[in-house]
Amino acid sequence: QVQLVESGGGLVQPGGSLRLSCAASGSSLSTYTVGWFRQAPGKEREFVSAIFRRGGHTYYEDSVKGRFIISRDNTKNTVFLQMNVLKPEDTAVYYCAADLGLILSSIRNSGQYDYWGQGTQVTVSS
C-alpha cells in the first residue's frame, strides 16, 4: 500500500509557474501509474495528466498540453507536475493518485485509482 502527499501549491499570477510534487511512502511509486486530477469549486474532479507505469508514457488533458509536464524521479519516489503559463482557469485543488493495475484505457478515469493524496490548492490570480 502506498501513501501519497502532495505539495507545491500556492498563489501565482497568470503566466507564472508552479511545480507540484507527489511524494510516496510505503511502496515504490515506480511500479504505479500516477495521475494528477484537479477539482475547482462547484465542478467535478477532472483529469489533468498521468504517467503510465510501463514505459513512462505521459498523457495530458487538452487544455494543459504544451503547458504542463509530468515526470518521475524514482530516486526520490516522487512524481512531479511542472505547470507553466498558468491561467486563472487552472485554479483548483490538485490531487495525485496512484494505481498498480490500471489499464491504459482507464488512465483518465479517477474512479479507477486506488490511492489518493490529500490535495494541494493552486490559485492563479492577479
PDB file of C-alpha atoms in Angstrom:
ATOM      1  CA  GLN A   1       0.000   0.000   0.000  1.00  0.00           C
ATOM      2  CA  VAL A   2       1.283   3.445  -0.896  1.00  0.00           C
ATOM      3  CA  GLN A   3       0.696   6.750   0.864  1.00  0.00           C
ATOM      4  CA  LEU A   4       0.769   9.951  -1.193  1.00  0.00           C
ATOM      5  CA  VAL A   5       1.446  13.520  -0.100  1.00  0.00           C
ATOM      6  CA  GLU A   6       1.156  16.487  -2.473  1.00  0.00           C
ATOM      7  CA  SER A   7       2.989  19.755  -2.038  1.00  0.00           C
ATOM      8  CA  GLY A   8       3.972  22.802  -4.035  1.00  0.00           C
ATOM      9  CA  GLY A   9       0.647  24.552  -4.426  1.00  0.00           C
ATOM     10  CA  GLY A  10       0.142  28.234  -3.772  1.00  0.00           C
ATOM     11  CA  LEU A  11      -0.884  31.575  -5.195  1.00  0.00           C
ATOM     12  CA  VAL A  12       0.648  32.599  -8.511  1.00  0.00           C
ATOM     13  CA  GLN A  13      -0.046  35.322 -11.047  1.00  0.00           C
ATOM     14  CA  PRO A  14      -1.331  34.457 -14.525  1.00  0.00           C
ATOM     15  CA  GLY A  15       1.566  33.386 -16.731  1.00  0.00           C
ATOM     16  CA  GLY A  16       3.531  32.113 -13.757  1.00  0.00           C
ATOM     17  CA  SER A  17       4.738  28.625 -12.908  1.00  0.00           C
ATOM     18  CA  LEU A  18       4.449  26.120 -10.086  1.00  0.00           C
ATOM     19  CA  ARG A  19       5.830  22.639  -9.592  1.00  0.00           C
ATOM     20  CA  LEU A  20       3.681  20.193  -7.700  1.00  0.00           C
ATOM     21  CA  SER A  21       5.191  17.166  -6.010  1.00  0.00           C
ATOM     22  CA  CYS A  22       3.563  13.861  -5.157  1.00  0.00           C
ATOM     23  CA  ALA A  23       5.786  12.082  -2.658  1.00  0.00           C
ATOM     24  CA  ALA A  24       5.146   8.437  -1.894  1.00  0.00           C
ATOM     25  CA  SER A  25       5.879   6.248   1.097  1.00  0.00           C
ATOM     26  CA  GLY A  26       5.177   2.638   1.898  1.00  0.00           C
ATOM     27  CA  SER A  27       5.900   1.378  -1.600  1.00  0.00           C
ATOM     28  CA  SER A  28       7.911   2.197  -4.702  1.00  0.00           C
ATOM     29  CA  LEU A  29       5.981   4.636  -6.850  1.00  0.00           C
ATOM     30  CA  SER A  30       7.887   3.452  -9.934  1.00  0.00           C
ATOM     31  CA  THR A  31       5.582   0.442 -10.221  1.00  0.00           C
ATOM     32  CA  TYR A  32       2.419   2.549 -10.179  1.00  0.00           C
ATOM     33  CA  THR A  33       0.614   4.547 -12.801  1.00  0.00           C
ATOM     34  CA  VAL A  34       0.310   8.036 -11.320  1.00  0.00           C
ATOM     35  CA  GLY A  35      -2.259  10.602 -12.287  1.00  0.00           C
ATOM     36  CA  TRP A  36      -2.928  14.225 -11.449  1.00  0.00           C
ATOM     37  CA  PHE A  37      -6.508  15.400 -11.147  1.00  0.00           C
ATOM     38  CA  ARG A  38      -7.997  18.737 -10.153  1.00  0.00           C
ATOM     39  CA  GLN A  39     -11.266  19.971  -8.754  1.00  0.00           C
ATOM     40  CA  ALA A  40     -12.456  23.551  -8.886  1.00  0.00           C
ATOM     41  CA  PRO A  41     -15.260  24.828  -6.643  1.00  0.00           C
ATOM     42  CA  GLY A  42     -18.634  23.628  -7.876  1.00  0.00           C
ATOM     43  CA  LYS A  43     -17.102  21.401 -10.532  1.00  0.00           C
ATOM     44  CA  GLU A  44     -16.389  17.719 -10.860  1.00  0.00           C
ATOM     45  CA  ARG A  45     -12.913  16.327 -10.434  1.00  0.00           C
ATOM     46  CA  GLU A  46     -11.170  16.220 -13.801  1.00  0.00           C
ATOM     47  CA  PHE A  47      -8.153  14.504 -15.285  1.00  0.00           C
ATOM     48  CA  VAL A  48      -5.050  16.623 -15.817  1.00  0.00           C
ATOM     49  CA  SER A  49      -2.153  14.309 -16.587  1.00  0.00           C
ATOM     50  CA  ALA A  50      -0.792  10.831 -15.984  1.00  0.00           C
ATOM     51  CA  ILE A  51       2.387   8.835 -16.329  1.00  0.00           C
ATOM     52  CA  PHE A  52       1.956   5.177 -17.085  1.00  0.00           C
ATOM     53  CA  ARG A  53       3.807   2.588 -15.014  1.00  0.00           C
ATOM     54  CA  ARG A  54       5.194   0.785 -18.061  1.00  0.00           C
ATOM     55  CA  GLY A  55       7.498   2.787 -20.258  1.00  0.00           C
ATOM     56  CA  GLY A  56       6.737   6.081 -18.563  1.00  0.00           C
ATOM     57  CA  HIS A  57       4.404   7.242 -21.312  1.00  0.00           C
ATOM     58  CA  THR A  58       2.696  10.523 -20.468  1.00  0.00           C
ATOM     59  CA  TYR A  59      -0.815  11.800 -21.115  1.00  0.00           C
ATOM     60  CA  TYR A  60      -2.422  15.224 -20.798  1.00  0.00           C
ATOM     61  CA  GLU A  61      -5.819  16.810 -20.823  1.00  0.00           C
ATOM     62  CA  ASP A  62      -6.109  19.013 -23.906  1.00  0.00           C
ATOM     63  CA  SER A  63      -6.235  22.330 -22.064  1.00  0.00           C
ATOM     64  CA  VAL A  64      -2.853  21.731 -20.374  1.00  0.00           C
ATOM     65  CA  LYS A  65      -0.944  20.235 -23.298  1.00  0.00           C
ATOM     66  CA  GLY A  66       2.176  22.251 -24.007  1.00  0.00           C
ATOM     67  CA  ARG A  67       1.999  23.968 -20.609  1.00  0.00           C
ATOM     68  CA  PHE A  68       2.210  21.131 -18.038  1.00  0.00           C
ATOM     69  CA  ILE A  69       4.835  18.407 -17.814  1.00  0.00           C
ATOM     70  CA  ILE A  70       4.560  15.271 -15.693  1.00  0.00           C
ATOM     71  CA  SER A  71       7.704  13.415 -14.668  1.00  0.00           C
ATOM     72  CA  ARG A  72       9.060  10.887 -12.192  1.00  0.00           C
ATOM     73  CA  ASP A  73      12.134  10.818 -10.013  1.00  0.00           C
ATOM     74  CA  ASN A  74      12.397   7.238  -8.800  1.00  0.00           C
ATOM     75  CA  THR A  75      15.352   8.063  -6.548  1.00  0.00           C
ATOM     76  CA  LYS A  76      13.047  10.414  -4.622  1.00  0.00           C
ATOM     77  CA  ASN A  77       9.961   8.199  -5.002  1.00  0.00           C
ATOM     78  CA  THR A  78       8.174  11.292  -6.290  1.00  0.00           C
ATOM     79  CA  VAL A  79       6.128  12.353  -9.305  1.00  0.00           C
ATOM     80  CA  PHE A  80       6.155  15.992 -10.338  1.00  0.00           C
ATOM     81  CA  LEU A  81       3.771  18.201 -12.266  1.00  0.00           C
ATOM     82  CA  GLN A  82       5.517  21.242 -13.710  1.00  0.00           C
ATOM     83  CA  MET A  83       2.868  23.817 -14.523  1.00  0.00           C
ATOM     84  CA  ASN A  84       3.825  26.726 -16.780  1.00  0.00           C
ATOM     85  CA  VAL A  85       1.907  29.645 -18.278  1.00  0.00           C
ATOM     86  CA  LEU A  86      -0.740  29.246 -15.623  1.00  0.00           C
ATOM     87  CA  LYS A  87      -4.202  30.654 -16.262  1.00  0.00           C
ATOM     88  CA  PRO A  88      -6.985  31.623 -13.855  1.00  0.00           C
ATOM     89  CA  GLU A  89      -8.959  28.612 -15.063  1.00  0.00           C
ATOM     90  CA  ASP A  90      -6.214  26.352 -13.697  1.00  0.00           C
ATOM     91  CA  THR A  91      -7.291  27.339 -10.185  1.00  0.00           C
ATOM     92  CA  ALA A  92      -8.315  24.196  -8.307  1.00  0.00           C
ATOM     93  CA  VAL A  93      -7.300  21.695  -5.687  1.00  0.00           C
ATOM     94  CA  TYR A  94      -4.834  19.334  -7.329  1.00  0.00           C
ATOM     95  CA  TYR A  95      -4.692  15.687  -6.299  1.00  0.00           C
ATOM     96  CA  CYS A  96      -2.276  12.950  -7.195  1.00  0.00           C
ATOM     97  CA  ALA A  97      -3.468   9.381  -7.420  1.00  0.00           C
ATOM     98  CA  ALA A  98      -1.804   6.042  -7.998  1.00  0.00           C
ATOM     99  CA  ASP A  99      -2.768   2.583  -9.064  1.00  0.00           C
ATOM    100  CA  LEU A 100      -0.901  -0.660  -9.658  1.00  0.00           C
ATOM    101  CA  GLY A 101      -3.188  -2.401 -12.108  1.00  0.00           C
ATOM    102  CA  LEU A 102      -4.619   0.444 -14.151  1.00  0.00           C
ATOM    103  CA  ILE A 103      -5.007  -0.257 -17.838  1.00  0.00           C
ATOM    104  CA  LEU A 104      -4.216   2.409 -20.385  1.00  0.00           C
ATOM    105  CA  SER A 105      -7.816   2.932 -21.470  1.00  0.00           C
ATOM    106  CA  SER A 106      -8.779   3.867 -17.885  1.00  0.00           C
ATOM    107  CA  ILE A 107      -5.978   6.306 -17.232  1.00  0.00           C
ATOM    108  CA  ARG A 108      -8.300   9.345 -17.289  1.00  0.00           C
ATOM    109  CA  ASN A 109     -10.906   7.775 -15.011  1.00  0.00           C
ATOM    110  CA  SER A 110     -10.499   8.946 -11.410  1.00  0.00           C
ATOM    111  CA  GLY A 111     -12.640   6.077 -10.162  1.00  0.00           C
ATOM    112  CA  GLN A 112     -10.010   3.580 -11.287  1.00  0.00           C
ATOM    113  CA  TYR A 113      -7.263   4.870  -8.984  1.00  0.00           C
ATOM    114  CA  ASP A 114      -6.950   3.192  -5.592  1.00  0.00           C
ATOM    115  CA  TYR A 115      -4.685   5.617  -3.739  1.00  0.00           C
ATOM    116  CA  TRP A 116      -5.056   9.373  -3.322  1.00  0.00           C
ATOM    117  CA  GLY A 117      -3.271  12.231  -1.670  1.00  0.00           C
ATOM    118  CA  GLN A 118      -4.960  14.959   0.354  1.00  0.00           C
ATOM    119  CA  GLY A 119      -4.671  17.620  -2.338  1.00  0.00           C
ATOM    120  CA  THR A 120      -2.885  20.943  -2.691  1.00  0.00           C
ATOM    121  CA  GLN A 121      -4.509  24.256  -3.569  1.00  0.00           C
ATOM    122  CA  VAL A 122      -3.404  26.121  -6.687  1.00  0.00           C
ATOM    123  CA  THR A 123      -4.740  29.642  -7.137  1.00  0.00           C
ATOM    124  CA  VAL A 124      -3.950  31.663 -10.250  1.00  0.00           C
ATOM    125  CA  SER A 125      -4.904  35.280  -9.771  1.00  0.00           C
ATOM    126  CA  SER A 126      -3.539  38.780 -10.181  1.00  0.00           C
TER     127      SER A 126
END
